[in-house]
């Protein structure tokens, strides 16, 4: 019997609807997530060969490559073809010669062994079917003593902005399944003990999770896109018949109102900065 390939559901999502949404909304997402670039840049100062896992359209790959200049390279890896194609187009436009982009699954990819001296990710590591296998695979790609620095979301309760749409839509979409907190997805790394256990089981050492709380500002036009085009509710909207869809969208818009003042939404992104070392 053939084994089902790992991460099929996520590969399907990120190569289709979610990937297309992220491609179309890349400018908005890069503005929204810009505050998360600097902590990763600082975490890999002095590195020469950096891997960016789940790089999407490459914002953090470019930020790290810029900071390393001629002394270093950053390779973005992602299983989404449309997002990697966008990242490659952007690299050409920017003349980002010290970047490379690879379409691959980080859990399964046959990396060149012991190549990278740092591994980073901005919200790209919460989607593995088998996170221990994925982080063991990433460790094989890392040099001895390589640094790991990743940003992931803390819990849903700590991130009311990120969950506003689904809270607002929940009474109108009773058929939507509740989130499984540990299933691959946005909040899968919320539990610090679980994350530390995954990394330790995969052989990473000196595991450290520190809260990273960053103030984010979303202009009105970005909020409208965010509310209707991103996240789990946006994925079910196309399947609803038009009247019901309009009712859900109106409820979602109201759900974001508490965050808006003076025409912009403000929220605190409650995340973990997760660090570790590859050492035996
Ligand atoms: C929330 S997005 C973050 C994208 C990017 N890091 C950013 O901050 O803009 C998550 C990314 O992880 C990628 N991804 C999910 N599972 C993956 C896997 N197994 N291997 C590689 N990339 C994966 C998705 O395709 C998606 O681009």
PDB file of C-alpha atoms and ligand atoms in Angstrom:
ATOM      1  CA  UNK A   1       0.000   0.000   0.000  1.00  0.00           C
ATOM      2  CA  UNK A   2       1.413   3.414  -0.859  1.00  0.00           C
ATOM      3  CA  UNK A   3       1.735   5.860   2.026  1.00  0.00           C
ATOM      4  CA  UNK A   4      -0.210   9.091   1.604  1.00  0.00           C
ATOM      5  CA  UNK A   5       2.239  11.905   0.880  1.00  0.00           C
ATOM      6  CA  UNK A   6       2.802  14.215   3.883  1.00  0.00           C
ATOM      7  CA  UNK A   7       1.279  17.691   3.959  1.00  0.00           C
ATOM      8  CA  UNK A   8      -1.136  17.036   1.077  1.00  0.00           C
ATOM      9  CA  UNK A   9      -3.896  19.229   2.517  1.00  0.00           C
ATOM     10  CA  UNK A  10      -1.540  22.168   3.071  1.00  0.00           C
ATOM     11  CA  UNK A  11       0.082  21.724  -0.344  1.00  0.00           C
ATOM     12  CA  UNK A  12      -3.378  21.802  -1.903  1.00  0.00           C
ATOM     13  CA  UNK A  13      -4.345  24.924   0.050  1.00  0.00           C
ATOM     14  CA  UNK A  14      -1.173  26.912  -0.580  1.00  0.00           C
ATOM     15  CA  UNK A  15      -1.051  25.991  -4.264  1.00  0.00           C
ATOM     16  CA  UNK A  16      -4.649  27.037  -4.783  1.00  0.00           C
ATOM     17  CA  UNK A  17      -6.991  29.298  -2.858  1.00  0.00           C
ATOM     18  CA  UNK A  18      -4.759  30.380   0.062  1.00  0.00           C
ATOM     19  CA  UNK A  19      -1.714  30.742  -2.187  1.00  0.00           C
ATOM     20  CA  UNK A  20      -3.672  32.813  -4.716  1.00  0.00           C
ATOM     21  CA  UNK A  21      -5.048  35.045  -1.945  1.00  0.00           C
ATOM     22  CA  UNK A  22      -1.522  35.593  -0.608  1.00  0.00           C
ATOM     23  CA  UNK A  23      -0.228  36.368  -4.114  1.00  0.00           C
ATOM     24  CA  UNK A  24      -3.043  38.836  -4.835  1.00  0.00           C
ATOM     25  CA  UNK A  25      -2.773  40.482  -1.409  1.00  0.00           C
ATOM     26  CA  UNK A  26       0.999  40.446  -1.225  1.00  0.00           C
ATOM     27  CA  UNK A  27       1.382  44.234  -0.914  1.00  0.00           C
ATOM     28  CA  UNK A  28      -1.162  44.407   1.925  1.00  0.00           C
ATOM     29  CA  UNK A  29       0.392  41.414   3.722  1.00  0.00           C
ATOM     30  CA  UNK A  30       3.911  42.786   3.433  1.00  0.00           C
ATOM     31  CA  UNK A  31       2.736  46.069   4.995  1.00  0.00           C
ATOM     32  CA  UNK A  32       0.843  44.239   7.744  1.00  0.00           C
ATOM     33  CA  UNK A  33       3.716  41.881   8.579  1.00  0.00           C
ATOM     34  CA  UNK A  34       6.608  44.330   8.096  1.00  0.00           C
ATOM     35  CA  UNK A  35       7.209  44.724  11.871  1.00  0.00           C
ATOM     36  CA  UNK A  36       8.283  41.062  11.989  1.00  0.00           C
ATOM     37  CA  UNK A  37      11.235  41.465   9.620  1.00  0.00           C
ATOM     38  CA  UNK A  38      13.670  43.236  11.952  1.00  0.00           C
ATOM     39  CA  UNK A  39      13.610  40.665  14.801  1.00  0.00           C
ATOM     40  CA  UNK A  40      14.608  37.954  12.299  1.00  0.00           C
ATOM     41  CA  UNK A  41      17.259  40.156  10.686  1.00  0.00           C
ATOM     42  CA  UNK A  42      18.765  40.787  14.129  1.00  0.00           C
ATOM     43  CA  UNK A  43      18.626  37.101  15.052  1.00  0.00           C
ATOM     44  CA  UNK A  44      20.844  36.067  12.118  1.00  0.00           C
ATOM     45  CA  UNK A  45      23.376  38.905  12.115  1.00  0.00           C
ATOM     46  CA  UNK A  46      26.741  37.673  10.880  1.00  0.00           C
ATOM     47  CA  UNK A  47      25.321  34.544   9.215  1.00  0.00           C
ATOM     48  CA  UNK A  48      26.518  33.641   5.715  1.00  0.00           C
ATOM     49  CA  UNK A  49      23.996  31.134   4.382  1.00  0.00           C
ATOM     50  CA  UNK A  50      20.424  31.442   5.662  1.00  0.00           C
ATOM     51  CA  UNK A  51      17.372  29.278   4.927  1.00  0.00           C
ATOM     52  CA  UNK A  52      13.920  30.930   5.127  1.00  0.00           C
ATOM     53  CA  UNK A  53      11.307  28.181   5.673  1.00  0.00           C
ATOM     54  CA  UNK A  54       7.811  28.748   4.257  1.00  0.00           C
ATOM     55  CA  UNK A  55       9.110  31.978   2.730  1.00  0.00           C
ATOM     56  CA  UNK A  56       5.930  32.821   0.810  1.00  0.00           C
ATOM     57  CA  UNK A  57       6.562  35.755  -1.527  1.00  0.00           C
ATOM     58  CA  UNK A  58       9.951  36.322   0.094  1.00  0.00           C
ATOM     59  CA  UNK A  59       9.639  39.431   2.297  1.00  0.00           C
ATOM     60  CA  UNK A  60      11.877  38.048   5.042  1.00  0.00           C
ATOM     61  CA  UNK A  61      14.217  36.373   2.530  1.00  0.00           C
ATOM     62  CA  UNK A  62      14.806  39.801   0.958  1.00  0.00           C
ATOM     63  CA  UNK A  63      15.125  41.581   4.324  1.00  0.00           C
ATOM     64  CA  UNK A  64      17.751  39.108   5.571  1.00  0.00           C
ATOM     65  CA  UNK A  65      19.622  39.067   2.238  1.00  0.00           C
ATOM     66  CA  UNK A  66      19.728  42.901   2.256  1.00  0.00           C
ATOM     67  CA  UNK A  67      21.100  42.947   5.789  1.00  0.00           C
ATOM     68  CA  UNK A  68      23.812  40.364   4.947  1.00  0.00           C
ATOM     69  CA  UNK A  69      24.840  42.188   1.764  1.00  0.00           C
ATOM     70  CA  UNK A  70      27.636  40.687  -0.314  1.00  0.00           C
ATOM     71  CA  UNK A  71      28.772  38.617   2.685  1.00  0.00           C
ATOM     72  CA  UNK A  72      25.778  36.315   2.689  1.00  0.00           C
ATOM     73  CA  UNK A  73      22.897  34.588   0.890  1.00  0.00           C
ATOM     74  CA  UNK A  74      19.350  33.804   1.839  1.00  0.00           C
ATOM     75  CA  UNK A  75      17.425  30.902   0.287  1.00  0.00           C
ATOM     76  CA  UNK A  76      13.637  30.941   0.510  1.00  0.00           C
ATOM     77  CA  UNK A  77      11.865  27.589   0.404  1.00  0.00           C
ATOM     78  CA  UNK A  78       8.113  27.113   0.093  1.00  0.00           C
ATOM     79  CA  UNK A  79       5.724  24.435  -1.193  1.00  0.00           C
ATOM     80  CA  UNK A  80       3.534  27.011  -2.938  1.00  0.00           C
ATOM     81  CA  UNK A  81       4.343  27.348  -6.643  1.00  0.00           C
ATOM     82  CA  UNK A  82       2.450  30.653  -7.111  1.00  0.00           C
ATOM     83  CA  UNK A  83       4.148  32.244  -4.088  1.00  0.00           C
ATOM     84  CA  UNK A  84       7.643  31.122  -5.116  1.00  0.00           C
ATOM     85  CA  UNK A  85       7.017  32.347  -8.670  1.00  0.00           C
ATOM     86  CA  UNK A  86       6.077  35.752  -7.231  1.00  0.00           C
ATOM     87  CA  UNK A  87       9.184  35.746  -5.013  1.00  0.00           C
ATOM     88  CA  UNK A  88      11.385  34.981  -8.041  1.00  0.00           C
ATOM     89  CA  UNK A  89       9.808  37.818 -10.068  1.00  0.00           C
ATOM     90  CA  UNK A  90      10.381  40.194  -7.167  1.00  0.00           C
ATOM     91  CA  UNK A  91      14.004  39.076  -6.819  1.00  0.00           C
ATOM     92  CA  UNK A  92      14.616  39.951 -10.479  1.00  0.00           C
ATOM     93  CA  UNK A  93      12.867  43.326 -10.133  1.00  0.00           C
ATOM     94  CA  UNK A  94      14.870  44.171  -7.008  1.00  0.00           C
ATOM     95  CA  UNK A  95      18.169  42.806  -8.309  1.00  0.00           C
ATOM     96  CA  UNK A  96      18.346  40.664  -5.161  1.00  0.00           C
ATOM     97  CA  UNK A  97      21.299  38.619  -6.426  1.00  0.00           C
ATOM     98  CA  UNK A  98      22.040  37.012  -3.066  1.00  0.00           C
ATOM     99  CA  UNK A  99      18.664  35.247  -2.872  1.00  0.00           C
ATOM    100  CA  UNK A 100      17.451  31.907  -4.242  1.00  0.00           C
ATOM    101  CA  UNK A 101      13.971  30.426  -4.157  1.00  0.00           C
ATOM    102  CA  UNK A 102      13.095  26.738  -4.104  1.00  0.00           C
ATOM    103  CA  UNK A 103       9.696  25.074  -4.472  1.00  0.00           C
ATOM    104  CA  UNK A 104       9.778  22.228  -1.958  1.00  0.00           C
ATOM    105  CA  UNK A 105       8.214  20.807   1.176  1.00  0.00           C
ATOM    106  CA  UNK A 106      10.495  21.571   4.131  1.00  0.00           C
ATOM    107  CA  UNK A 107       9.528  18.286   5.799  1.00  0.00           C
ATOM    108  CA  UNK A 108      10.447  16.131   2.801  1.00  0.00           C
ATOM    109  CA  UNK A 109      13.043  18.046   0.784  1.00  0.00           C
ATOM    110  CA  UNK A 110      16.405  16.340   0.272  1.00  0.00           C
ATOM    111  CA  UNK A 111      18.497  19.286   1.460  1.00  0.00           C
ATOM    112  CA  UNK A 112      22.222  19.450   0.887  1.00  0.00           C
ATOM    113  CA  UNK A 113      23.463  18.244   4.300  1.00  0.00           C
ATOM    114  CA  UNK A 114      25.107  20.680   6.739  1.00  0.00           C
ATOM    115  CA  UNK A 115      24.792  23.746   4.510  1.00  0.00           C
ATOM    116  CA  UNK A 116      23.005  26.581   6.353  1.00  0.00           C
ATOM    117  CA  UNK A 117      24.384  28.472   9.352  1.00  0.00           C
ATOM    118  CA  UNK A 118      20.969  29.933  10.176  1.00  0.00           C
ATOM    119  CA  UNK A 119      17.360  28.901   9.615  1.00  0.00           C
ATOM    120  CA  UNK A 120      14.563  31.445   9.916  1.00  0.00           C
ATOM    121  CA  UNK A 121      10.828  31.571   9.405  1.00  0.00           C
ATOM    122  CA  UNK A 122       8.050  34.131   9.683  1.00  0.00           C
ATOM    123  CA  UNK A 123       4.832  32.186  10.229  1.00  0.00           C
ATOM    124  CA  UNK A 124       5.948  29.376   7.885  1.00  0.00           C
ATOM    125  CA  UNK A 125       6.505  26.425  10.242  1.00  0.00           C
ATOM    126  CA  UNK A 126       3.067  25.732  11.764  1.00  0.00           C
ATOM    127  CA  UNK A 127       1.762  23.649   8.866  1.00  0.00           C
ATOM    128  CA  UNK A 128       3.630  20.337   9.059  1.00  0.00           C
ATOM    129  CA  UNK A 129       1.756  17.014   9.410  1.00  0.00           C
ATOM    130  CA  UNK A 130       4.762  15.680  11.294  1.00  0.00           C
ATOM    131  CA  UNK A 131       6.601  18.626  12.882  1.00  0.00           C
ATOM    132  CA  UNK A 132       9.276  16.443  14.525  1.00  0.00           C
ATOM    133  CA  UNK A 133      10.166  14.923  11.133  1.00  0.00           C
ATOM    134  CA  UNK A 134      10.175  18.399   9.574  1.00  0.00           C
ATOM    135  CA  UNK A 135      12.499  19.915  12.169  1.00  0.00           C
ATOM    136  CA  UNK A 136      14.774  16.857  12.031  1.00  0.00           C
ATOM    137  CA  UNK A 137      14.985  17.365   8.263  1.00  0.00           C
ATOM    138  CA  UNK A 138      15.781  21.072   8.749  1.00  0.00           C
ATOM    139  CA  UNK A 139      18.465  20.134  11.274  1.00  0.00           C
ATOM    140  CA  UNK A 140      20.154  17.920   8.662  1.00  0.00           C
ATOM    141  CA  UNK A 141      20.306  20.969   6.381  1.00  0.00           C
ATOM    142  CA  UNK A 142      21.938  23.004   9.150  1.00  0.00           C
ATOM    143  CA  UNK A 143      25.608  23.232  10.067  1.00  0.00           C
ATOM    144  CA  UNK A 144      26.705  22.259  13.530  1.00  0.00           C
ATOM    145  CA  UNK A 145      25.849  25.156  15.880  1.00  0.00           C
ATOM    146  CA  UNK A 146      23.553  26.784  13.284  1.00  0.00           C
ATOM    147  CA  UNK A 147      20.954  29.176  14.675  1.00  0.00           C
ATOM    148  CA  UNK A 148      17.203  28.649  14.380  1.00  0.00           C
ATOM    149  CA  UNK A 149      15.001  31.769  14.734  1.00  0.00           C
ATOM    150  CA  UNK A 150      11.297  31.594  13.956  1.00  0.00           C
ATOM    151  CA  UNK A 151       8.216  33.652  14.633  1.00  0.00           C
ATOM    152  CA  UNK A 152       4.884  31.912  15.267  1.00  0.00           C
ATOM    153  CA  UNK A 153       1.557  33.031  16.700  1.00  0.00           C
ATOM    154  CA  UNK A 154       0.698  32.561  20.352  1.00  0.00           C
ATOM    155  CA  UNK A 155      -2.884  31.469  21.136  1.00  0.00           C
ATOM    156  CA  UNK A 156      -6.174  32.525  19.616  1.00  0.00           C
ATOM    157  CA  UNK A 157      -7.282  34.228  22.860  1.00  0.00           C
ATOM    158  CA  UNK A 158      -4.123  36.372  22.827  1.00  0.00           C
ATOM    159  CA  UNK A 159      -4.795  37.371  19.202  1.00  0.00           C
ATOM    160  CA  UNK A 160      -8.370  38.697  19.073  1.00  0.00           C
ATOM    161  CA  UNK A 161      -7.711  40.645  15.853  1.00  0.00           C
ATOM    162  CA  UNK A 162      -6.543  37.523  14.020  1.00  0.00           C
ATOM    163  CA  UNK A 163      -9.651  35.644  15.109  1.00  0.00           C
ATOM    164  CA  UNK A 164     -12.205  38.485  14.778  1.00  0.00           C
ATOM    165  CA  UNK A 165     -13.571  37.228  11.460  1.00  0.00           C
ATOM    166  CA  UNK A 166     -14.225  33.685  12.606  1.00  0.00           C
ATOM    167  CA  UNK A 167     -15.753  34.837  15.918  1.00  0.00           C
ATOM    168  CA  UNK A 168     -18.092  37.172  14.049  1.00  0.00           C
ATOM    169  CA  UNK A 169     -19.010  34.558  11.449  1.00  0.00           C
ATOM    170  CA  UNK A 170     -19.344  31.583  13.825  1.00  0.00           C
ATOM    171  CA  UNK A 171     -23.071  32.012  14.636  1.00  0.00           C
ATOM    172  CA  UNK A 172     -23.803  32.272  10.906  1.00  0.00           C
ATOM    173  CA  UNK A 173     -21.679  29.280   9.906  1.00  0.00           C
ATOM    174  CA  UNK A 174     -22.633  26.570  12.422  1.00  0.00           C
ATOM    175  CA  UNK A 175     -21.442  23.889   9.992  1.00  0.00           C
ATOM    176  CA  UNK A 176     -17.837  25.187  10.111  1.00  0.00           C
ATOM    177  CA  UNK A 177     -15.700  22.725  12.131  1.00  0.00           C
ATOM    178  CA  UNK A 178     -14.058  24.167  15.284  1.00  0.00           C
ATOM    179  CA  UNK A 179     -10.303  24.600  15.094  1.00  0.00           C
ATOM    180  CA  UNK A 180      -8.164  21.775  16.456  1.00  0.00           C
ATOM    181  CA  UNK A 181      -5.488  23.738  18.348  1.00  0.00           C
ATOM    182  CA  UNK A 182      -2.654  21.336  17.448  1.00  0.00           C
ATOM    183  CA  UNK A 183      -3.656  20.630  13.841  1.00  0.00           C
ATOM    184  CA  UNK A 184      -1.461  22.172  11.120  1.00  0.00           C
ATOM    185  CA  UNK A 185      -2.471  25.813  10.843  1.00  0.00           C
ATOM    186  CA  UNK A 186      -1.974  29.358  12.086  1.00  0.00           C
ATOM    187  CA  UNK A 187      -2.088  28.588  15.831  1.00  0.00           C
ATOM    188  CA  UNK A 188      -0.431  25.167  15.883  1.00  0.00           C
ATOM    189  CA  UNK A 189       2.631  26.572  17.707  1.00  0.00           C
ATOM    190  CA  UNK A 190       0.677  28.415  20.407  1.00  0.00           C
ATOM    191  CA  UNK A 191       1.581  25.957  23.185  1.00  0.00           C
ATOM    192  CA  UNK A 192       5.202  26.642  24.229  1.00  0.00           C
ATOM    193  CA  UNK A 193       5.677  23.228  25.877  1.00  0.00           C
ATOM    194  CA  UNK A 194       4.509  21.490  22.710  1.00  0.00           C
ATOM    195  CA  UNK A 195       6.899  23.553  20.560  1.00  0.00           C
ATOM    196  CA  UNK A 196       9.837  22.960  22.906  1.00  0.00           C
ATOM    197  CA  UNK A 197       9.010  19.233  22.868  1.00  0.00           C
ATOM    198  CA  UNK A 198       8.899  19.143  19.054  1.00  0.00           C
ATOM    199  CA  UNK A 199      12.243  20.914  18.679  1.00  0.00           C
ATOM    200  CA  UNK A 200      13.953  18.832  21.353  1.00  0.00           C
ATOM    201  CA  UNK A 201      12.612  15.594  19.861  1.00  0.00           C
ATOM    202  CA  UNK A 202      13.993  16.714  16.487  1.00  0.00           C
ATOM    203  CA  UNK A 203      17.425  17.207  18.068  1.00  0.00           C
ATOM    204  CA  UNK A 204      17.576  21.016  18.391  1.00  0.00           C
ATOM    205  CA  UNK A 205      19.206  22.312  21.584  1.00  0.00           C
ATOM    206  CA  UNK A 206      19.049  25.476  23.734  1.00  0.00           C
ATOM    207  CA  UNK A 207      15.386  25.870  22.805  1.00  0.00           C
ATOM    208  CA  UNK A 208      13.997  29.209  23.956  1.00  0.00           C
ATOM    209  CA  UNK A 209      10.550  30.732  23.416  1.00  0.00           C
ATOM    210  CA  UNK A 210      10.140  34.415  24.286  1.00  0.00           C
ATOM    211  CA  UNK A 211       6.931  36.424  23.835  1.00  0.00           C
ATOM    212  CA  UNK A 212       7.178  38.870  20.944  1.00  0.00           C
ATOM    213  CA  UNK A 213       4.402  41.470  21.046  1.00  0.00           C
ATOM    214  CA  UNK A 214       4.391  43.868  18.132  1.00  0.00           C
ATOM    215  CA  UNK A 215       2.074  46.805  17.504  1.00  0.00           C
ATOM    216  CA  UNK A 216       0.460  46.612  14.058  1.00  0.00           C
ATOM    217  CA  UNK A 217      -1.463  49.306  12.223  1.00  0.00           C
ATOM    218  CA  UNK A 218      -3.846  48.453   9.391  1.00  0.00           C
ATOM    219  CA  UNK A 219      -5.108  51.267   7.136  1.00  0.00           C
ATOM    220  CA  UNK A 220      -8.815  51.188   6.279  1.00  0.00           C
ATOM    221  CA  UNK A 221      -8.340  49.907   2.720  1.00  0.00           C
ATOM    222  CA  UNK A 222      -6.085  47.099   3.953  1.00  0.00           C
ATOM    223  CA  UNK A 223      -8.582  46.158   6.661  1.00  0.00           C
ATOM    224  CA  UNK A 224     -11.329  45.726   4.078  1.00  0.00           C
ATOM    225  CA  UNK A 225      -9.108  43.317   2.106  1.00  0.00           C
ATOM    226  CA  UNK A 226      -7.953  41.538   5.242  1.00  0.00           C
ATOM    227  CA  UNK A 227     -11.511  41.052   6.521  1.00  0.00           C
ATOM    228  CA  UNK A 228     -12.920  39.593   3.322  1.00  0.00           C
ATOM    229  CA  UNK A 229      -9.957  37.938   1.550  1.00  0.00           C
ATOM    230  CA  UNK A 230      -7.763  36.403   4.268  1.00  0.00           C
ATOM    231  CA  UNK A 231      -8.148  33.692   6.887  1.00  0.00           C
ATOM    232  CA  UNK A 232     -10.467  30.700   7.285  1.00  0.00           C
ATOM    233  CA  UNK A 233     -13.744  32.608   6.771  1.00  0.00           C
ATOM    234  CA  UNK A 234     -12.559  33.966   3.413  1.00  0.00           C
ATOM    235  CA  UNK A 235     -11.977  30.374   2.269  1.00  0.00           C
ATOM    236  CA  UNK A 236     -15.637  29.419   2.796  1.00  0.00           C
ATOM    237  CA  UNK A 237     -17.169  32.632   1.388  1.00  0.00           C
ATOM    238  CA  UNK A 238     -17.046  31.546  -2.299  1.00  0.00           C
ATOM    239  CA  UNK A 239     -19.081  28.408  -1.497  1.00  0.00           C
ATOM    240  CA  UNK A 240     -21.949  30.373   0.103  1.00  0.00           C
ATOM    241  CA  UNK A 241     -24.936  31.473  -1.920  1.00  0.00           C
ATOM    242  CA  UNK A 242     -24.868  35.260  -2.469  1.00  0.00           C
ATOM    243  CA  UNK A 243     -27.430  36.383   0.152  1.00  0.00           C
ATOM    244  CA  UNK A 244     -25.806  34.352   2.901  1.00  0.00           C
ATOM    245  CA  UNK A 245     -22.348  35.502   1.786  1.00  0.00           C
ATOM    246  CA  UNK A 246     -23.374  39.181   2.113  1.00  0.00           C
ATOM    247  CA  UNK A 247     -24.751  38.578   5.625  1.00  0.00           C
ATOM    248  CA  UNK A 248     -21.496  36.867   6.696  1.00  0.00           C
ATOM    249  CA  UNK A 249     -19.334  39.630   5.193  1.00  0.00           C
ATOM    250  CA  UNK A 250     -21.382  42.303   6.988  1.00  0.00           C
ATOM    251  CA  UNK A 251     -20.955  40.449  10.290  1.00  0.00           C
ATOM    252  CA  UNK A 252     -17.210  40.084   9.713  1.00  0.00           C
ATOM    253  CA  UNK A 253     -16.873  43.824   8.981  1.00  0.00           C
ATOM    254  CA  UNK A 254     -18.707  44.592  12.252  1.00  0.00           C
ATOM    255  CA  UNK A 255     -16.397  42.149  14.054  1.00  0.00           C
ATOM    256  CA  UNK A 256     -13.387  44.335  13.216  1.00  0.00           C
ATOM    257  CA  UNK A 257     -15.023  47.615  14.283  1.00  0.00           C
ATOM    258  CA  UNK A 258     -13.760  47.465  17.895  1.00  0.00           C
ATOM    259  CA  UNK A 259     -10.177  47.651  16.566  1.00  0.00           C
ATOM    260  CA  UNK A 260     -10.763  50.787  14.460  1.00  0.00           C
ATOM    261  CA  UNK A 261     -10.211  54.360  15.562  1.00  0.00           C
ATOM    262  CA  UNK A 262      -9.416  57.420  13.432  1.00  0.00           C
ATOM    263  CA  UNK A 263      -9.895  55.315  10.294  1.00  0.00           C
ATOM    264  CA  UNK A 264      -7.195  52.736  11.043  1.00  0.00           C
ATOM    265  CA  UNK A 265      -7.218  49.419  12.866  1.00  0.00           C
ATOM    266  CA  UNK A 266      -4.640  48.867  15.568  1.00  0.00           C
ATOM    267  CA  UNK A 267      -3.799  45.608  17.249  1.00  0.00           C
ATOM    268  CA  UNK A 268      -1.017  43.853  19.084  1.00  0.00           C
ATOM    269  CA  UNK A 269       0.291  40.717  17.423  1.00  0.00           C
ATOM    270  CA  UNK A 270       1.023  38.214  20.198  1.00  0.00           C
ATOM    271  CA  UNK A 271       3.758  35.881  18.947  1.00  0.00           C
ATOM    272  CA  UNK A 272       6.641  33.723  20.038  1.00  0.00           C
ATOM    273  CA  UNK A 273      10.208  34.309  18.994  1.00  0.00           C
ATOM    274  CA  UNK A 274      11.460  30.741  18.995  1.00  0.00           C
ATOM    275  CA  UNK A 275      15.210  30.180  19.057  1.00  0.00           C
ATOM    276  CA  UNK A 276      17.361  27.068  19.146  1.00  0.00           C
ATOM    277  CA  UNK A 277      20.774  25.751  18.115  1.00  0.00           C
ATOM    278  CA  UNK A 278      21.857  22.751  16.115  1.00  0.00           C
ATOM    279  CA  UNK A 279      24.353  21.065  18.355  1.00  0.00           C
ATOM    280  CA  UNK A 280      24.843  17.483  19.441  1.00  0.00           C
TER     281      UNK A 280
HETATM  282  C1  LIG B   1       1.421  32.175   6.683  1.00  0.00           C
HETATM  283  S1  LIG B   1       2.331  31.940   5.226  1.00  0.00           S
HETATM  284  C2  LIG B   1       3.805  32.885   5.595  1.00  0.00           C
HETATM  285  C3  LIG B   1       4.591  33.258   4.366  1.00  0.00           C
HETATM  286  C4  LIG B   1       5.835  34.112   4.617  1.00  0.00           C
HETATM  287  N1  LIG B   1       6.773  33.486   5.518  1.00  0.00           N
HETATM  288  C5  LIG B   1       5.462  35.474   5.111  1.00  0.00           C
HETATM  289  O1  LIG B   1       5.664  35.758   6.288  1.00  0.00           O
HETATM  290  O2  LIG B   1       4.978  36.288   4.303  1.00  0.00           O
HETATM  291  C6  LIG B   1       2.868  30.278   5.403  1.00  0.00           C
HETATM  292  C7  LIG B   1       3.737  29.763   4.285  1.00  0.00           C
HETATM  293  O3  LIG B   1       4.224  28.464   4.626  1.00  0.00           O
HETATM  294  C8  LIG B   1       4.231  27.680   3.449  1.00  0.00           C
HETATM  295  N2  LIG B   1       4.246  26.258   3.823  1.00  0.00           N
HETATM  296  C9  LIG B   1       3.276  25.546   4.451  1.00  0.00           C
HETATM  297  N3  LIG B   1       3.662  24.268   4.630  1.00  0.00           N
HETATM  298  C10 LIG B   1       4.914  24.160   4.123  1.00  0.00           C
HETATM  299  C11 LIG B   1       5.854  23.091   3.984  1.00  0.00           C
HETATM  300  N4  LIG B   1       5.569  21.854   4.439  1.00  0.00           N
HETATM  301  N5  LIG B   1       7.043  23.328   3.388  1.00  0.00           N
HETATM  302  C12 LIG B   1       7.331  24.566   2.903  1.00  0.00           C
HETATM  303  N6  LIG B   1       6.483  25.628   2.996  1.00  0.00           N
HETATM  304  C13 LIG B   1       5.300  25.430   3.607  1.00  0.00           C
HETATM  305  C14 LIG B   1       2.978  28.126   2.714  1.00  0.00           C
HETATM  306  O4  LIG B   1       3.013  27.792   1.349  1.00  0.00           O
HETATM  307  C15 LIG B   1       2.997  29.631   2.972  1.00  0.00           C
HETATM  308  O5  LIG B   1       3.672  30.328   1.970  1.00  0.00           O
END
